[in-house]
Coordinates of N, CA and C in Angstrom, one line a residue:
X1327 N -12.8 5.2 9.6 CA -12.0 5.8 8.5 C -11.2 4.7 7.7
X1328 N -11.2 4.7 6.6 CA -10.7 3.7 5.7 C -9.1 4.2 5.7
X1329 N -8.7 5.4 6.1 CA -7.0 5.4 6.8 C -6.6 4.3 7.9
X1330 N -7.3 4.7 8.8 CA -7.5 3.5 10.1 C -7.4 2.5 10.3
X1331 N -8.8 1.8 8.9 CA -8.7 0.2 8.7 C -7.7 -0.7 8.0
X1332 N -7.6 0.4 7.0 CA -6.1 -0.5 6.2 C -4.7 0.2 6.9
X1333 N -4.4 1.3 7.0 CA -3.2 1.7 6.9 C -2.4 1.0 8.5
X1334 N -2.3 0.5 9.1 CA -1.9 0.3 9.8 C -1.9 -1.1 9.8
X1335 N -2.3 -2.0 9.2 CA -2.3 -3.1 8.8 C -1.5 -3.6 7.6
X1336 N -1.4 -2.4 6.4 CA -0.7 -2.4 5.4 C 0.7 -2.1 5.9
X1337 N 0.8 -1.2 6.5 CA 2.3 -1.2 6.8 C 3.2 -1.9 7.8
X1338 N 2.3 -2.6 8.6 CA 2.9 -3.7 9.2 C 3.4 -4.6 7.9
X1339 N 2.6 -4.8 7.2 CA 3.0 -5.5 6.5 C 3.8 -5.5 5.4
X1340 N 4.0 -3.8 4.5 CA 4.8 -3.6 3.8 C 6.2 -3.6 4.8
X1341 N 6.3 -3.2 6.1 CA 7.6 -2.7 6.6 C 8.1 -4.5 7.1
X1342 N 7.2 -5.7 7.2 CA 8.1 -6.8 7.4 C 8.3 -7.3 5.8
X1343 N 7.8 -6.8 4.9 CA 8.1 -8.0 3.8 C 9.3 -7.1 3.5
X1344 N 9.5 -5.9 3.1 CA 10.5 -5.0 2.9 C 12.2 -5.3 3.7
X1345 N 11.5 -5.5 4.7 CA 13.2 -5.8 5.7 C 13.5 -7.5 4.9
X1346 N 12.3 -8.3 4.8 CA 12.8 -9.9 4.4 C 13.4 -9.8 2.6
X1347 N 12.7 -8.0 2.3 CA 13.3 -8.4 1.1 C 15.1 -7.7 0.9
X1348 N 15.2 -7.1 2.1 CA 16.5 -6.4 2.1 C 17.3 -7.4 2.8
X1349 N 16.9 -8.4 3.9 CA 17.6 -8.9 4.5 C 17.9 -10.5 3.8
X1350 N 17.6 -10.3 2.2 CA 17.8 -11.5 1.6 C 16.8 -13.1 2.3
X1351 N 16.4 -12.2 3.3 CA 15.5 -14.1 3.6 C 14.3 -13.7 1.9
X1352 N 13.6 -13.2 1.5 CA 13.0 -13.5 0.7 C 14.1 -12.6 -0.7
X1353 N 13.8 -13.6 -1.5 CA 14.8 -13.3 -2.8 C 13.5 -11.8 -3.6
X1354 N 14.2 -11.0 -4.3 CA 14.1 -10.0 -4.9 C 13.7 -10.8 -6.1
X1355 N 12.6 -11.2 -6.7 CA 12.5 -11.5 -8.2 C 10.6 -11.1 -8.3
X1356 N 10.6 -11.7 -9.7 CA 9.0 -11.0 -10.2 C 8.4 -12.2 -9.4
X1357 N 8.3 -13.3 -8.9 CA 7.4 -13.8 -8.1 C 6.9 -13.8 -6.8
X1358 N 8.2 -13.3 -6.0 CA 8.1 -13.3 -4.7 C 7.6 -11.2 -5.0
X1359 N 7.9 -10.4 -5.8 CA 7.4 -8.9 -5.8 C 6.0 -8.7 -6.1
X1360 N 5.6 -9.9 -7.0 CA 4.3 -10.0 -7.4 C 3.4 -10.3 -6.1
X1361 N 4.1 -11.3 -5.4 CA 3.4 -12.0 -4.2 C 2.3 -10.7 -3.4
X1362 N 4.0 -10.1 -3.3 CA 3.6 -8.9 -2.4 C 3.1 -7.8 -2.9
X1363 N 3.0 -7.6 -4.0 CA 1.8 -6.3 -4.6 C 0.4 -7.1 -4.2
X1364 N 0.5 -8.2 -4.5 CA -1.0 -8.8 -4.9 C -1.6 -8.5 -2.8
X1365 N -0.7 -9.1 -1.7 CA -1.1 -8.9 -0.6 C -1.5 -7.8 -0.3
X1366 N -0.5 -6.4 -0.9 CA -0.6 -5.0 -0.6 C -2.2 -5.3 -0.6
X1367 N -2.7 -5.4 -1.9 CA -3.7 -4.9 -2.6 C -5.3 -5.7 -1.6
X1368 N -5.2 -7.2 -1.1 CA -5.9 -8.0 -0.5 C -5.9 -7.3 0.7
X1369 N -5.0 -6.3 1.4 CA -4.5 -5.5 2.7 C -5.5 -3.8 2.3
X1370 N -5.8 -3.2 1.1 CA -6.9 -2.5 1.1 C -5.7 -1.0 0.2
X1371 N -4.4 -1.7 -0.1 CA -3.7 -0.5 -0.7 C -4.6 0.5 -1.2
X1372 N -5.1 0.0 -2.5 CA -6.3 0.8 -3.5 C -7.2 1.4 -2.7
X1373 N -7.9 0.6 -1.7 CA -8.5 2.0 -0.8 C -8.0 2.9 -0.1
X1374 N -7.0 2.9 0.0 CA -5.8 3.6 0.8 C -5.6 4.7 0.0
X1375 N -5.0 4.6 -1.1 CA -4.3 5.8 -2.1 C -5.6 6.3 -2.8
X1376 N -6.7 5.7 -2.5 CA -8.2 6.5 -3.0 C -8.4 7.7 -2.2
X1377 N -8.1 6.5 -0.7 CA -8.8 8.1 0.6 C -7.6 9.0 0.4
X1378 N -6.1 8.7 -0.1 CA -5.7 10.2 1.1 C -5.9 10.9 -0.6
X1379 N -6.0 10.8 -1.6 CA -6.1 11.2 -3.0 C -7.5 12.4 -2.6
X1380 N -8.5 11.6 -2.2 CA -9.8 12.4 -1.6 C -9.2 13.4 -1.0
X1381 N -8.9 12.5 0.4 CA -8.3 14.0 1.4 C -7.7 15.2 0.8
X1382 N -6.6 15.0 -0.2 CA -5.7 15.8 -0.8 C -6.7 16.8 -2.0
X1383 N -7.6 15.7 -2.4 CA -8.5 17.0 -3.3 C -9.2 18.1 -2.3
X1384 N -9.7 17.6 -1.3 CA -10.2 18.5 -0.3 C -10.3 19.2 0.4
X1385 N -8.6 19.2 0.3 CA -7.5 20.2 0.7 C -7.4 21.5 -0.2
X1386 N -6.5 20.8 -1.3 CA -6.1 21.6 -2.1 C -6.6 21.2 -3.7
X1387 N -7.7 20.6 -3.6 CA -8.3 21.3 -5.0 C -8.3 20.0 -6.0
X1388 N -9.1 20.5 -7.4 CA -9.2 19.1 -7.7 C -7.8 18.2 -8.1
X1389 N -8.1 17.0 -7.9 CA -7.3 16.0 -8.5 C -7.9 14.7 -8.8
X1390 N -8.3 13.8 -9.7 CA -8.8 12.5 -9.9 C -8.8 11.9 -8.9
X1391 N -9.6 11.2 -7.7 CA -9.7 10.5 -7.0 C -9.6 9.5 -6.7
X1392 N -10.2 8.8 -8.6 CA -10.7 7.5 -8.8 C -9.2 6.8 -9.7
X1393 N -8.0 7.6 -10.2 CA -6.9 7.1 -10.8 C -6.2 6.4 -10.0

């Protein structure tokens, strides 16, 4: 399941860049936020918010999948 492969991998990783960015070791600016969108995304974000989008049409009906 493409929940499985990324998601647990992404949020290790969003939940340590997150604390370095609250706990000031990494500075809050457009280079270091950029850093970290760009890794979300190398970590499988976009497939991530594809499947649960899927899941969620599946559920309860249509919604764009591919937005």
């Amino acid at each position: 399941l493409v929940i499985d492969q990324y998601g647990l991998a992404l949020k290790s990783h969003s939940d340590a860049t997150l604390a370095k960015f609250m706990s000031g070791e990494l500075p809050i600016n457009d280079a270091e936020w950029n850093k970290f969108v760009s890794e979300c995304q190398a970590r499988g974000v976009n497939q991530l918010i594809a499947a649960h989008k899927t899941a969620y049409a599946r559920q309860w009906g249509a919604v764009d999948a591919k937005k």
